[in-house]
Coordinates of C-alpha atoms in Angstrom, one line a residue:
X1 CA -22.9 37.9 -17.0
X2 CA -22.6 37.3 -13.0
X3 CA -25.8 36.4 -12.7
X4 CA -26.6 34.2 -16.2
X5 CA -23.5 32.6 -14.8
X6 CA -24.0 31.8 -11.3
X7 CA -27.6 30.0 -13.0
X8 CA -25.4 27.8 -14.6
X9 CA -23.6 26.9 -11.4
X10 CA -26.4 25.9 -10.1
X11 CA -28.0 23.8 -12.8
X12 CA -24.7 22.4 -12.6
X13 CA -24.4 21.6 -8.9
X14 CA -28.3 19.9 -9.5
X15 CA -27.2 17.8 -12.0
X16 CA -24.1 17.1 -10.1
X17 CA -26.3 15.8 -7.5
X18 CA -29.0 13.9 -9.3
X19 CA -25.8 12.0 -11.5
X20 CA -23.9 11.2 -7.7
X21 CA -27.1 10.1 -6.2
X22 CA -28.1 8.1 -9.4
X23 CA -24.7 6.0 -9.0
X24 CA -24.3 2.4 -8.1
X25 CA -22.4 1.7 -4.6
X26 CA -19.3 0.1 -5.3
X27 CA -18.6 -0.9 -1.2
X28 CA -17.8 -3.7 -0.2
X29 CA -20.9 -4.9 1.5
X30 CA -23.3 -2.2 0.3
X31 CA -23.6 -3.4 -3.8
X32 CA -26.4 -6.0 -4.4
X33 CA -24.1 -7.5 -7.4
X34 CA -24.6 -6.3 -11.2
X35 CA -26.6 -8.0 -14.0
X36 CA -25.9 -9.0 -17.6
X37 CA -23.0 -6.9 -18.2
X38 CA -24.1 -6.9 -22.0
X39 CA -25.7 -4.5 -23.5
X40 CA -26.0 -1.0 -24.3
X41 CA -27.3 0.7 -21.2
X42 CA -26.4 -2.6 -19.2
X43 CA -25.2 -1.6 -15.1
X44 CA -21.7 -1.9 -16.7
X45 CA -22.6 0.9 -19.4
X46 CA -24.5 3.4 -17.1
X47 CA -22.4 3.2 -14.7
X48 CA -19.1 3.8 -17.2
X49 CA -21.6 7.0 -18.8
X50 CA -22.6 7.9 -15.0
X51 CA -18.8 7.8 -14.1
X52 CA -18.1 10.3 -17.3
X53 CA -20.9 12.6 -16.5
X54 CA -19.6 13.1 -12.9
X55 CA -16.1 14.0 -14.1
X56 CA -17.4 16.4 -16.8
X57 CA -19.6 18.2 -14.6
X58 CA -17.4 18.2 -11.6
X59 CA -14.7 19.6 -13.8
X60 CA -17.4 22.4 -15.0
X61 CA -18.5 23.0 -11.6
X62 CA -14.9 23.6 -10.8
X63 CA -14.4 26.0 -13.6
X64 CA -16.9 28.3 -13.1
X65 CA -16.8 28.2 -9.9
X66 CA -12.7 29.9 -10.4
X67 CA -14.6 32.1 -13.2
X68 CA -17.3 33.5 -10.4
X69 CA -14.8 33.9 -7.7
X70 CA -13.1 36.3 -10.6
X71 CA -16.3 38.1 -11.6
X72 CA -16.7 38.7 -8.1
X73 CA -13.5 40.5 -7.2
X74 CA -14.2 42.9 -10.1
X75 CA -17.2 43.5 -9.1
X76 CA -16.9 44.5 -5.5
X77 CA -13.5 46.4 -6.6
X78 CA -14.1 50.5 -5.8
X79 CA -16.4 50.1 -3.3
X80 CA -16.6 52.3 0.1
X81 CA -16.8 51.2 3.6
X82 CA -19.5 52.7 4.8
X83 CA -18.7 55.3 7.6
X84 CA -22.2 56.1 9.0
X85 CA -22.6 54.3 11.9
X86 CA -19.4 55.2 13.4
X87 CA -19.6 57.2 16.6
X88 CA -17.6 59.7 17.2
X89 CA -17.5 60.9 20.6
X90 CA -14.0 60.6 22.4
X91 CA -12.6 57.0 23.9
X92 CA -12.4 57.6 27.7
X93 CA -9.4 55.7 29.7
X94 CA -11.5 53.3 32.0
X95 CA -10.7 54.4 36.1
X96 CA -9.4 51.7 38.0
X97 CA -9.4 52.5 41.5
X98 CA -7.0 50.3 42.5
X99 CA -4.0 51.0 41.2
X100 CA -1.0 52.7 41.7
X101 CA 0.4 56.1 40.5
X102 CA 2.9 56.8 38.0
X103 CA 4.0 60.0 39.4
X104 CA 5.6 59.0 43.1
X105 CA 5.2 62.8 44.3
X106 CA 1.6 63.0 43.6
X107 CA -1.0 62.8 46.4
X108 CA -2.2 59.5 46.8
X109 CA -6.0 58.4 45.4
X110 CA -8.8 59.7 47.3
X111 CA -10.6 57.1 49.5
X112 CA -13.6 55.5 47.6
X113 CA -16.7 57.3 48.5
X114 CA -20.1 56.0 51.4
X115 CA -21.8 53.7 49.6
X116 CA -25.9 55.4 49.5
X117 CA -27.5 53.0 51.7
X118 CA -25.9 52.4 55.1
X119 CA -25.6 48.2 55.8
X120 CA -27.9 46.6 57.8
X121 CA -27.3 46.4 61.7
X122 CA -27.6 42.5 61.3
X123 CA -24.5 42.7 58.8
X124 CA -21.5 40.4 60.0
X125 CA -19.3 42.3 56.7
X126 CA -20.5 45.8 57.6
X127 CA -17.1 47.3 59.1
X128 CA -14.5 44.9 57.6
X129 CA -14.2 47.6 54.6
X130 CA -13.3 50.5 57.1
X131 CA -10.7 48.1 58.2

């Protein structure tokens, strides 16, 4: 039923479309002017039938579009997440070196460690950490 349904939506929305795109421009300085206004299918008749047809099919599109959005909810309803992906190894509290403790009695922080490579002897910033 979802599916035969959401094929009618969409013939729908086509011939939405095609009836919009098939309309006159009533601007201002866009319409070229109209013709003999008698007649059956004169520009006065297509465009009244034209007019019709857009308000029948928007009002269709607008219906089943309610009666998807329905279908839909029953349809995913009872559904699991799925779970398998989710790691499980334990959240770890990020170290930040630089601040304080909570406990005042505790020792204080030990002093960050060397870095590996010793700076070069041509380094202006080599003993400003120490400092």
């Amino acid at each position: 039923m979802f599916t035969f349904l959401t094929v009618v939506q969409a013939l729908v929305a086509a011939a939405l479309v095609g009836v919009i795109l098939m309309q006159q421009s009533e601007g201002g300085g866009l319409g070229t002017g109209g013709g003999n206004p008698s007649g059956l299918m004169s520009a006065r008749g297509a465009a009244n039938f034209l007019t019709r047809a857009t308000a029948v099919l928007a009002t269709l599109f607008v219906v089943l579009s309610i009666i998807l959005a329905a279908l839909a909810v029953d349809v995913t309803t009872g559904r699991q997440l799925d779970t398998s992906l989710q790691r499980n190894a334990p959240v770890q509290a990020p170290v930040d070196p630089l601040a304080g403790t909570t406990n005042p009695g505790a020792a204080p922080a030990a002093a960050p460690a060397q870095p590996a490579t010793p700076a070069p002897a041509n380094d202006p910033l080599a003993g400003s950490a120490a400092k």
